[in-house]
CSV table of N, CA and C in Angstrom, one decimal:
chain,number,residue,atom,x,y,z
A,1,UNK,N,14.2,13.5,143.6
A,1,UNK,CA,14.0,14.5,142.6
A,1,UNK,C,13.0,14.0,141.6
A,2,UNK,N,12.4,14.9,140.9
A,2,UNK,CA,11.5,14.6,139.8
A,2,UNK,C,11.7,15.5,138.7
A,3,UNK,N,11.3,15.1,137.5
A,3,UNK,CA,11.5,15.9,136.3
A,3,UNK,C,12.7,15.4,135.6
A,4,UNK,N,12.9,15.8,134.4
A,4,UNK,CA,14.0,15.2,133.5
A,4,UNK,C,15.4,15.7,133.9
A,5,UNK,N,15.5,16.9,134.6
A,5,UNK,CA,16.8,17.4,134.9
A,5,UNK,C,17.1,17.5,136.4
A,6,UNK,N,16.3,16.7,137.2
A,6,UNK,CA,16.5,16.7,138.6
A,6,UNK,C,17.3,15.4,139.0
A,7,UNK,N,18.0,15.5,140.1
A,7,UNK,CA,18.7,14.3,140.6
A,7,UNK,C,17.6,13.2,141.0
A,8,UNK,N,17.9,12.0,140.7
A,8,UNK,CA,16.9,10.9,141.0
A,8,UNK,C,17.4,10.2,142.2
A,9,UNK,N,16.6,10.1,143.3
A,9,UNK,CA,17.0,9.3,144.4
A,9,UNK,C,16.7,7.8,144.1
A,10,UNK,N,16.9,6.9,145.1
A,10,UNK,CA,16.7,5.5,144.9
A,10,UNK,C,15.3,5.2,144.7
A,11,UNK,N,14.4,5.8,145.5
A,11,UNK,CA,12.9,5.5,145.4
A,11,UNK,C,12.4,6.0,144.1
A,12,UNK,N,12.7,7.2,143.7
A,12,UNK,CA,12.3,7.8,142.4
A,12,UNK,C,12.7,6.9,141.2
A,13,UNK,N,13.9,6.4,141.2
A,13,UNK,CA,14.3,5.5,140.2
A,13,UNK,C,13.6,4.2,140.2
A,14,UNK,N,13.5,3.6,141.4
A,14,UNK,CA,12.9,2.2,141.4
A,14,UNK,C,11.4,2.3,141.2
A,15,UNK,N,10.7,3.4,141.6
A,15,UNK,CA,9.3,3.5,141.3
A,15,UNK,C,9.0,3.5,139.8
A,16,UNK,N,9.9,4.0,139.0
A,16,UNK,CA,9.7,4.0,137.6
A,16,UNK,C,10.1,2.7,136.9
A,17,UNK,N,10.6,1.8,137.6
A,17,UNK,CA,11.1,0.5,137.1
A,17,UNK,C,10.1,-0.6,137.6
A,18,UNK,N,9.3,-1.2,136.7
A,18,UNK,CA,8.3,-2.2,137.1
A,18,UNK,C,8.9,-3.4,137.6
A,19,UNK,N,10.1,-3.9,137.2
A,19,UNK,CA,10.6,-5.1,137.7
A,19,UNK,C,11.2,-5.0,139.1
A,20,UNK,N,11.4,-3.8,139.6
A,20,UNK,CA,12.0,-3.6,140.9
A,20,UNK,C,11.0,-3.6,142.0
A,21,UNK,N,9.7,-3.4,141.7
A,21,UNK,CA,8.7,-3.3,142.8
A,21,UNK,C,8.1,-4.7,143.2
A,22,UNK,N,8.0,-4.9,144.5
A,22,UNK,CA,7.4,-6.1,145.0
A,22,UNK,C,6.2,-5.7,145.8
A,23,UNK,N,5.1,-6.4,145.6
A,23,UNK,CA,3.9,-6.2,146.4
A,23,UNK,C,3.8,-7.1,147.6
A,24,UNK,N,3.1,-6.7,148.6
A,24,UNK,CA,2.9,-7.5,149.8
A,24,UNK,C,2.1,-8.7,149.5
A,25,UNK,N,2.2,-9.8,150.3
A,25,UNK,CA,1.4,-11.0,150.1
A,25,UNK,C,-0.1,-10.7,150.2
A,26,UNK,N,-0.4,-9.9,151.2
A,26,UNK,CA,-1.8,-9.5,151.5
A,26,UNK,C,-1.9,-8.0,151.2
A,27,UNK,N,-2.8,-7.6,150.4
A,27,UNK,CA,-2.9,-6.2,150.0
A,27,UNK,C,-3.1,-5.3,151.2
A,28,UNK,N,-2.4,-4.2,151.2
A,28,UNK,CA,-2.5,-3.1,152.3
A,28,UNK,C,-2.1,-3.6,153.6
A,29,UNK,N,-1.3,-4.7,153.7
A,29,UNK,CA,-0.8,-5.3,155.0
A,29,UNK,C,0.6,-5.6,154.9
A,30,UNK,N,1.4,-5.2,155.9
A,30,UNK,CA,2.8,-5.5,156.0
A,30,UNK,C,3.0,-6.6,157.0
A,31,UNK,N,3.7,-7.7,156.5
A,31,UNK,CA,3.9,-8.9,157.4
A,31,UNK,C,5.3,-9.4,157.2
A,32,UNK,N,5.7,-10.3,158.1
A,32,UNK,CA,7.1,-10.8,158.1
A,32,UNK,C,7.3,-11.5,156.8
A,33,UNK,N,6.4,-12.2,156.2
A,33,UNK,CA,6.5,-12.8,154.9
A,33,UNK,C,7.0,-11.9,153.8
A,34,UNK,N,6.6,-10.6,153.9
A,34,UNK,CA,6.9,-9.6,152.9
A,34,UNK,C,8.4,-9.3,152.9
A,35,UNK,N,9.0,-9.4,154.1
A,35,UNK,CA,10.5,-9.2,154.2
A,35,UNK,C,11.2,-10.3,153.5
A,36,UNK,N,10.8,-11.5,153.7
A,36,UNK,CA,11.4,-12.6,153.0
A,36,UNK,C,11.1,-12.6,151.5
A,37,UNK,N,9.9,-12.2,151.1
A,37,UNK,CA,9.6,-12.1,149.7
A,37,UNK,C,10.5,-11.1,149.0
A,38,UNK,N,10.8,-10.0,149.7
A,38,UNK,CA,11.7,-9.0,149.1
A,38,UNK,C,13.1,-9.6,148.8
A,39,UNK,N,13.6,-10.3,149.8
A,39,UNK,CA,14.9,-11.0,149.6
A,39,UNK,C,14.8,-12.0,148.5
A,40,UNK,N,13.7,-12.8,148.4
A,40,UNK,CA,13.6,-13.8,147.4
A,40,UNK,C,13.5,-13.1,146.0
A,41,UNK,N,13.0,-11.9,145.9
A,41,UNK,CA,12.9,-11.2,144.6
A,41,UNK,C,14.2,-10.7,144.1
A,42,UNK,N,15.1,-10.4,145.0
A,42,UNK,CA,16.4,-9.9,144.6
A,42,UNK,C,17.2,-11.0,143.9
A,43,UNK,N,17.8,-10.7,142.7
A,43,UNK,CA,18.6,-11.7,142.0
A,43,UNK,C,19.8,-12.2,142.9
A,44,UNK,N,20.1,-13.5,142.8
A,44,UNK,CA,21.2,-14.0,143.7
A,44,UNK,C,22.5,-13.2,143.5
A,45,UNK,N,22.8,-12.8,142.3
A,45,UNK,CA,24.1,-12.1,142.0
A,45,UNK,C,24.3,-10.8,142.8
A,46,UNK,N,23.1,-10.2,143.3
A,46,UNK,CA,23.2,-9.0,144.0
A,46,UNK,C,23.0,-9.1,145.5
A,47,UNK,N,22.8,-10.4,146.0
A,47,UNK,CA,22.6,-10.6,147.4
A,47,UNK,C,23.9,-10.4,148.2
A,48,UNK,N,25.0,-10.8,147.7
A,48,UNK,CA,26.2,-10.8,148.4
A,48,UNK,C,26.6,-9.4,149.0
A,49,UNK,N,26.3,-8.3,148.3
A,49,UNK,CA,26.6,-7.0,148.8
A,49,UNK,C,25.3,-6.2,149.2
A,50,UNK,N,24.2,-6.9,149.3
A,50,UNK,CA,22.9,-6.2,149.6
A,50,UNK,C,22.9,-5.7,151.0
A,51,UNK,N,22.0,-4.6,151.1
A,51,UNK,CA,21.7,-4.0,152.4
A,51,UNK,C,20.3,-3.5,152.4
A,52,UNK,N,19.8,-3.2,153.6
A,52,UNK,CA,18.4,-2.7,153.7
A,52,UNK,C,18.4,-1.2,153.8
A,53,UNK,N,17.4,-0.6,153.3
A,53,UNK,CA,17.2,0.9,153.5
A,53,UNK,C,15.7,1.1,153.8
A,54,UNK,N,15.4,1.8,154.9
A,54,UNK,CA,14.1,2.2,155.3
A,54,UNK,C,14.1,3.2,156.3
A,55,UNK,N,12.9,3.8,156.6
A,55,UNK,CA,12.7,4.7,157.7
A,55,UNK,C,12.8,4.0,159.0
A,56,UNK,N,13.2,4.6,160.1
A,56,UNK,CA,13.3,4.0,161.4
A,56,UNK,C,12.0,3.4,161.9
A,57,UNK,N,10.9,4.1,161.5
A,57,UNK,CA,9.6,3.7,162.0
A,57,UNK,C,9.2,2.4,161.3
A,58,UNK,N,9.6,2.1,160.1
A,58,UNK,CA,9.4,0.8,159.4
A,58,UNK,C,10.2,-0.3,160.1
A,59,UNK,N,11.5,0.0,160.5
A,59,UNK,CA,12.3,-1.0,161.2
A,59,UNK,C,11.6,-1.3,162.5
A,60,UNK,N,11.0,-0.3,163.2
A,60,UNK,CA,10.3,-0.6,164.4
A,60,UNK,C,9.1,-1.5,164.2
A,61,UNK,N,8.4,-1.3,163.1
A,61,UNK,CA,7.3,-2.2,162.7
A,61,UNK,C,7.8,-3.6,162.5
A,62,UNK,N,8.9,-3.7,161.8
A,62,UNK,CA,9.5,-5.1,161.6
A,62,UNK,C,9.8,-5.7,162.9
A,63,UNK,N,10.3,-5.0,163.9
A,63,UNK,CA,10.6,-5.6,165.2
A,63,UNK,C,9.3,-6.1,165.9
A,64,UNK,N,8.2,-5.4,165.6
A,64,UNK,CA,6.9,-5.8,166.2
A,64,UNK,C,6.3,-7.0,165.5
A,65,UNK,N,6.7,-7.3,164.3
A,65,UNK,CA,6.2,-8.5,163.6
A,65,UNK,C,6.5,-9.8,164.3
A,66,UNK,N,7.6,-9.9,164.8
A,66,UNK,CA,8.1,-11.2,165.3
A,66,UNK,C,7.9,-11.2,166.9
A,67,UNK,N,6.8,-11.6,167.3
A,67,UNK,CA,6.5,-11.5,168.8
A,67,UNK,C,7.0,-12.8,169.5
A,68,UNK,N,7.2,-13.9,168.8
A,68,UNK,CA,7.6,-15.1,169.5
A,68,UNK,C,9.0,-15.6,169.1
A,69,UNK,N,9.7,-14.9,168.2
A,69,UNK,CA,11.0,-15.2,167.9
A,69,UNK,C,11.1,-16.3,166.8
A,70,UNK,N,10.0,-16.7,166.2
A,70,UNK,CA,10.1,-17.8,165.2
A,70,UNK,C,10.6,-17.3,163.8
A,71,UNK,N,10.4,-16.0,163.5
A,71,UNK,CA,10.8,-15.5,162.2
A,71,UNK,C,12.2,-15.3,162.1
A,72,UNK,N,12.9,-15.0,163.2
A,72,UNK,CA,14.3,-14.7,163.3
A,72,UNK,C,14.7,-13.6,162.3
A,73,UNK,N,13.9,-12.6,162.3
A,73,UNK,CA,14.2,-11.4,161.4
A,73,UNK,C,15.4,-10.7,161.8
A,74,UNK,N,15.5,-10.3,163.0
A,74,UNK,CA,16.7,-9.5,163.5
A,74,UNK,C,17.8,-10.4,164.1
A,75,UNK,N,19.0,-10.1,163.7
A,75,UNK,CA,20.1,-10.9,164.2
A,75,UNK,C,20.3,-10.4,165.6
A,76,UNK,N,20.7,-11.4,166.5
A,76,UNK,CA,21.0,-11.1,167.9
A,76,UNK,C,22.5,-10.8,167.9
A,77,UNK,N,22.8,-9.5,168.1
A,77,UNK,CA,24.2,-9.1,168.0
A,77,UNK,C,24.6,-8.4,169.3
A,78,UNK,N,25.9,-8.5,169.5
A,78,UNK,CA,26.5,-7.8,170.7
A,78,UNK,C,26.6,-6.3,170.5
A,79,UNK,N,27.1,-5.7,171.6
A,79,UNK,CA,27.2,-4.2,171.6
A,79,UNK,C,28.3,-3.8,170.6
A,80,UNK,N,28.1,-2.7,169.9
A,80,UNK,CA,29.1,-2.2,169.0
A,80,UNK,C,29.0,-2.7,167.6
A,81,UNK,N,28.2,-3.7,167.3
A,81,UNK,CA,28.1,-4.2,166.0
A,81,UNK,C,26.8,-3.7,165.3
A,82,UNK,N,26.8,-3.4,164.0
A,82,UNK,CA,25.6,-2.9,163.4
A,82,UNK,C,24.5,-3.9,163.4
A,83,UNK,N,23.3,-3.4,163.3
A,83,UNK,CA,22.1,-4.3,163.2
A,83,UNK,C,22.0,-5.0,161.9
A,84,UNK,N,21.4,-6.2,161.9
A,84,UNK,CA,21.2,-6.9,160.6
A,84,UNK,C,19.8,-7.4,160.6
A,85,UNK,N,19.2,-7.4,159.4
A,85,UNK,CA,17.8,-7.9,159.2
A,85,UNK,C,18.0,-9.1,158.3
A,86,UNK,N,17.6,-10.3,158.7
A,86,UNK,CA,17.8,-11.5,158.0
A,86,UNK,C,19.2,-11.6,157.3
A,87,UNK,N,20.2,-11.2,158.0
A,87,UNK,CA,21.6,-11.3,157.6
A,87,UNK,C,22.2,-10.2,156.7
A,88,UNK,N,21.4,-9.1,156.5
A,88,UNK,CA,21.9,-8.0,155.7
A,88,UNK,C,22.0,-6.8,156.5
A,89,UNK,N,23.0,-5.9,156.3
A,89,UNK,CA,23.1,-4.7,157.1
A,89,UNK,C,21.9,-3.8,156.9
A,90,UNK,N,21.6,-3.0,157.9
A,90,UNK,CA,20.5,-2.1,157.9
A,90,UNK,C,20.9,-0.6,158.0
A,91,UNK,N,20.4,0.2,157.1
A,91,UNK,CA,20.7,1.6,157.0
A,91,UNK,C,19.4,2.4,157.1
A,92,UNK,N,19.4,3.6,157.6
A,92,UNK,CA,18.2,4.4,157.8
A,92,UNK,C,18.2,5.5,156.8
A,93,UNK,N,16.9,5.7,156.2
A,93,UNK,CA,16.7,6.9,155.4
A,93,UNK,C,15.4,7.6,155.9
A,94,UNK,N,15.6,8.7,156.6
A,94,UNK,CA,14.5,9.3,157.2
A,94,UNK,C,13.5,9.9,156.3
A,95,UNK,N,13.8,10.1,155.0
A,95,UNK,CA,12.8,10.7,154.0
A,95,UNK,C,12.0,9.6,153.4
A,96,UNK,N,12.2,8.3,153.6
A,96,UNK,CA,11.4,7.3,153.1
A,96,UNK,C,10.1,7.2,153.8
A,97,UNK,N,9.1,6.6,153.2
A,97,UNK,CA,7.7,6.5,153.8
A,97,UNK,C,7.9,5.8,155.1
A,98,UNK,N,7.2,6.4,156.2
A,98,UNK,CA,7.3,5.8,157.5
A,98,UNK,C,5.9,5.2,157.9
A,99,UNK,N,4.9,5.3,157.1
A,99,UNK,CA,3.6,4.7,157.4
A,99,UNK,C,2.8,4.6,156.2
A,100,UNK,N,1.6,4.1,156.3
A,100,UNK,CA,0.7,4.0,155.2
A,100,UNK,C,-0.7,4.2,155.7
A,101,UNK,N,-1.6,4.8,154.8
A,101,UNK,CA,-3.0,5.1,155.2
A,101,UNK,C,-3.9,4.3,154.3
A,102,UNK,N,-4.6,3.3,154.9
A,102,UNK,CA,-5.4,2.4,154.0
A,102,UNK,C,-6.7,3.2,153.6
A,103,UNK,N,-6.9,4.4,154.1
A,103,UNK,CA,-8.1,5.1,153.7
A,103,UNK,C,-7.8,6.0,152.5
A,104,UNK,N,-6.5,6.0,152.0
A,104,UNK,CA,-6.1,6.8,150.9
A,104,UNK,C,-5.5,6.0,149.8
A,105,UNK,N,-5.6,6.4,148.6
A,105,UNK,CA,-5.0,5.7,147.5
A,105,UNK,C,-3.6,6.2,147.3
A,106,UNK,N,-2.6,5.4,147.5
A,106,UNK,CA,-1.2,5.9,147.4
A,106,UNK,C,-0.2,4.7,147.2
A,107,UNK,N,0.9,5.0,146.6
A,107,UNK,CA,2.0,4.0,146.6
A,107,UNK,C,2.9,4.3,147.9
A,108,UNK,N,3.2,3.3,148.6
A,108,UNK,CA,4.0,3.5,149.8
A,108,UNK,C,5.3,2.6,149.7
A,109,UNK,N,6.4,3.2,149.4
A,109,UNK,CA,7.6,2.5,149.2
A,109,UNK,C,8.3,2.5,150.5
A,110,UNK,N,8.2,1.4,151.3
A,110,UNK,CA,8.6,1.4,152.7
A,110,UNK,C,9.9,0.6,152.9
A,111,UNK,N,10.4,-0.2,152.0
A,111,UNK,CA,11.5,-1.0,152.3
A,111,UNK,C,12.3,-1.3,151.0
A,112,UNK,N,13.6,-1.1,151.1
A,112,UNK,CA,14.5,-1.4,149.9
A,112,UNK,C,15.5,-2.4,150.3
A,113,UNK,N,15.8,-3.3,149.4
A,113,UNK,CA,16.9,-4.3,149.6
A,113,UNK,C,17.7,-4.2,148.3
A,114,UNK,N,19.0,-4.0,148.4
A,114,UNK,CA,19.8,-4.0,147.2
A,114,UNK,C,21.2,-3.8,147.4
A,115,UNK,N,22.0,-3.9,146.3
A,115,UNK,CA,23.4,-3.7,146.3
A,115,UNK,C,23.7,-2.2,146.0
A,116,UNK,N,24.0,-1.5,147.0
A,116,UNK,CA,24.2,0.0,146.8
A,116,UNK,C,25.6,0.3,146.2
A,117,UNK,N,26.3,-0.7,145.8
A,117,UNK,CA,27.5,-0.4,144.9
A,117,UNK,C,27.0,-0.1,143.5
A,118,UNK,N,25.7,-0.4,143.2
A,118,UNK,CA,25.1,-0.1,142.0
A,118,UNK,C,24.3,1.2,142.0
A,119,UNK,N,24.5,2.0,143.0
A,119,UNK,CA,23.9,3.3,143.1
A,119,UNK,C,25.0,4.4,143.1
A,120,UNK,N,24.9,5.4,142.3
A,120,UNK,CA,26.0,6.3,142.1
A,120,UNK,C,25.5,7.7,142.5
A,121,UNK,N,26.3,8.4,143.3
A,121,UNK,CA,26.1,9.8,143.6
A,121,UNK,C,27.2,10.6,143.1
A,122,UNK,N,26.9,11.6,142.3
A,122,UNK,CA,28.0,12.4,141.6
A,122,UNK,C,27.8,13.9,142.0
A,123,UNK,N,28.8,14.5,142.5
A,123,UNK,CA,28.9,15.9,142.8
A,123,UNK,C,29.8,16.6,141.8
A,124,UNK,N,29.3,17.7,141.2
A,124,UNK,CA,30.1,18.4,140.2
A,124,UNK,C,31.1,19.2,141.1
A,125,UNK,N,32.3,19.2,140.7
A,125,UNK,CA,33.4,20.0,141.4
A,125,UNK,C,33.2,21.4,141.1
A,126,UNK,N,33.2,22.2,142.2
A,126,UNK,CA,33.1,23.6,142.1
A,126,UNK,C,31.7,24.1,142.5
A,127,UNK,N,31.6,25.3,142.9
A,127,UNK,CA,30.3,26.0,143.2
A,127,UNK,C,30.3,27.4,142.6
A,128,UNK,N,29.2,27.8,142.0
A,128,UNK,CA,29.1,29.1,141.5
A,128,UNK,C,28.5,30.0,142.5
A,129,UNK,N,29.1,31.1,142.8
A,129,UNK,CA,28.5,32.1,143.8
A,129,UNK,C,28.5,33.5,143.1
A,130,UNK,N,27.3,34.1,143.3
A,130,UNK,CA,27.2,35.5,142.8
A,130,UNK,C,26.7,36.4,143.9
A,131,UNK,N,27.2,37.6,143.9
A,131,UNK,CA,26.8,38.6,144.9
A,131,UNK,C,25.5,39.3,144.3
A,132,UNK,N,24.5,39.3,145.2
A,132,UNK,CA,23.3,40.1,144.9
A,132,UNK,C,23.4,41.4,145.7
A,133,UNK,N,23.7,42.5,145.0
A,133,UNK,CA,24.0,43.7,145.7
A,133,UNK,C,22.9,44.4,146.5
A,134,UNK,N,21.6,44.2,146.0
A,134,UNK,CA,20.5,44.8,146.6
A,134,UNK,C,19.4,43.8,146.7
A,135,UNK,N,19.0,43.5,148.0
A,135,UNK,CA,17.8,42.6,148.2
A,135,UNK,C,16.6,43.5,148.4
A,136,UNK,N,15.5,42.9,148.0
A,136,UNK,CA,14.2,43.7,148.1
A,136,UNK,C,13.3,43.0,149.1
A,137,UNK,N,12.6,43.8,149.9
A,137,UNK,CA,11.7,43.3,150.9
A,137,UNK,C,10.5,42.7,150.2
A,138,UNK,N,9.9,41.6,150.8
A,138,UNK,CA,8.8,40.9,150.1
A,138,UNK,C,7.5,41.7,150.4
A,139,UNK,N,7.4,42.5,151.4
A,139,UNK,CA,6.2,43.2,151.8
A,139,UNK,C,5.9,44.3,150.9
A,140,UNK,N,6.9,45.1,150.5
A,140,UNK,CA,6.7,46.3,149.7
A,140,UNK,C,7.5,46.4,148.4
A,141,UNK,N,8.4,45.4,148.1
A,141,UNK,CA,9.2,45.4,146.9
A,141,UNK,C,10.2,46.6,146.9
A,142,UNK,N,10.6,47.1,148.0
A,142,UNK,CA,11.6,48.2,148.1
A,142,UNK,C,12.9,47.6,148.5
A,143,UNK,N,14.0,48.3,148.2
A,143,UNK,CA,15.3,47.8,148.7
A,143,UNK,C,15.3,47.7,150.2
A,144,UNK,N,15.8,46.6,150.8
A,144,UNK,CA,15.8,46.4,152.2
A,144,UNK,C,17.1,46.8,152.9
A,145,UNK,N,18.1,47.2,152.0
A,145,UNK,CA,19.4,47.6,152.6
A,145,UNK,C,20.3,46.4,152.9
A,146,UNK,N,20.0,45.3,152.4
A,146,UNK,CA,20.7,44.1,152.6
A,146,UNK,C,21.4,43.6,151.3
A,147,UNK,N,22.4,42.8,151.5
A,147,UNK,CA,23.1,42.1,150.3
A,147,UNK,C,22.9,40.6,150.5
A,148,UNK,N,23.1,39.9,149.4
A,148,UNK,CA,23.0,38.5,149.5
A,148,UNK,C,23.9,37.8,148.5
A,149,UNK,N,23.9,36.5,148.6
A,149,UNK,CA,24.6,35.6,147.7
A,149,UNK,C,23.7,34.6,147.1
A,150,UNK,N,23.9,34.3,145.8
A,150,UNK,CA,23.2,33.3,145.1
A,150,UNK,C,24.2,32.2,144.8
A,151,UNK,N,24.0,31.0,145.3
A,151,UNK,CA,25.0,29.9,145.1
A,151,UNK,C,24.3,28.8,144.4
A,152,UNK,N,25.1,28.2,143.5
A,152,UNK,CA,24.6,27.1,142.6
A,152,UNK,C,25.7,26.0,142.6
A,153,UNK,N,25.2,24.8,143.0
A,153,UNK,CA,26.1,23.6,143.0
A,153,UNK,C,25.3,22.4,142.5
A,154,UNK,N,25.9,21.6,141.6
A,154,UNK,CA,25.2,20.5,140.9
A,154,UNK,C,25.6,19.2,141.6
A,155,UNK,N,24.5,18.4,141.8
A,155,UNK,CA,24.7,17.1,142.3
A,155,UNK,C,23.7,16.2,141.6
A,156,UNK,N,24.0,14.9,141.5
A,156,UNK,CA,23.0,14.0,140.9
A,156,UNK,C,23.3,12.6,141.4
A,157,UNK,N,22.3,11.7,141.1
A,157,UNK,CA,22.4,10.3,141.6
A,157,UNK,C,21.5,9.5,140.7
A,158,UNK,N,21.7,8.2,140.8
A,158,UNK,CA,20.9,7.2,140.0
A,158,UNK,C,21.5,5.8,140.1
A,159,UNK,N,20.7,4.9,139.7
A,159,UNK,CA,21.1,3.5,139.7
A,159,UNK,C,21.9,3.2,138.5
A,160,UNK,N,23.0,2.4,138.6
A,160,UNK,CA,23.7,1.9,137.5
A,160,UNK,C,23.0,0.7,136.9
A,161,UNK,N,22.4,-0.1,137.8
A,161,UNK,CA,21.7,-1.3,137.4
A,161,UNK,C,20.4,-1.4,138.3
A,162,UNK,N,19.3,-1.1,137.8
A,162,UNK,CA,18.0,-1.1,138.6
A,162,UNK,C,17.7,-2.6,139.0
A,163,UNK,N,18.2,-3.6,138.3
A,163,UNK,CA,18.0,-5.0,138.7
A,163,UNK,C,18.7,-5.3,140.0
A,164,UNK,N,19.6,-4.5,140.5
A,164,UNK,CA,20.3,-4.8,141.8
A,164,UNK,C,19.5,-4.4,143.0
A,165,UNK,N,18.2,-3.9,142.8
A,165,UNK,CA,17.4,-3.4,143.9
A,165,UNK,C,16.0,-4.0,143.8
A,166,UNK,N,15.4,-4.1,145.0
A,166,UNK,CA,13.9,-4.4,145.1
A,166,UNK,C,13.4,-3.5,146.1
A,167,UNK,N,12.2,-3.0,145.9
A,167,UNK,CA,11.5,-2.1,146.8
A,167,UNK,C,10.1,-2.7,147.1
A,168,UNK,N,9.7,-2.7,148.4
A,168,UNK,CA,8.4,-3.1,148.8
A,168,UNK,C,7.4,-2.0,148.6
A,169,UNK,N,6.4,-2.1,147.8
A,169,UNK,CA,5.4,-1.1,147.6
A,169,UNK,C,4.1,-1.6,148.2
A,170,UNK,N,3.8,-1.0,149.4
A,170,UNK,CA,2.6,-1.3,150.1
A,170,UNK,C,1.5,-0.4,149.6
A,171,UNK,N,1.0,-0.7,148.4
A,171,UNK,CA,0.0,0.2,147.8
A,171,UNK,C,-1.3,0.1,148.5
A,172,UNK,N,-1.9,1.3,148.6
A,172,UNK,CA,-3.2,1.3,149.3
A,172,UNK,C,-4.3,1.9,148.3
A,173,UNK,N,-5.5,1.5,148.5
A,173,UNK,CA,-6.6,2.0,147.7
A,173,UNK,C,-7.7,2.4,148.6
A,174,UNK,N,-8.3,3.5,148.3
A,174,UNK,CA,-9.4,4.0,149.2
A,174,UNK,C,-10.7,3.3,148.9
């Protein structure tokens, strides 16, 4: 979300916090060292409950970084156990950035590491529903002979402690 009255997701919140952003070692390039740098930037008190959050495409890029097995990024795990990246659980967020374009100027928040016990999602109990007795057609603004419902439900989210998270910002400049 954006704006003063919109729910704030984890990326929106961290993008506004300067201490939470980590830049890659080489500008406009994602490397294995950036994964370790993100972990090093996370304060030790938040590492115990930390987990990763990224788009599946970014996780696939991480898998491609370690071609010889020397980085030991992904844990070798048996069937039925969740994947781990350098010892932390991995979760997927399909709305996060899944790529970056070096020909465009943009912030690309591709990887988050943090303690999600410090992220709160609140849903207001109850939903308001109103009957709309007459709907109008968009083509001619005349009644369409249909009825509708207008529903309103409030939800919000935010970080309780922004220091509990670090986000990798692979910023690009044209």
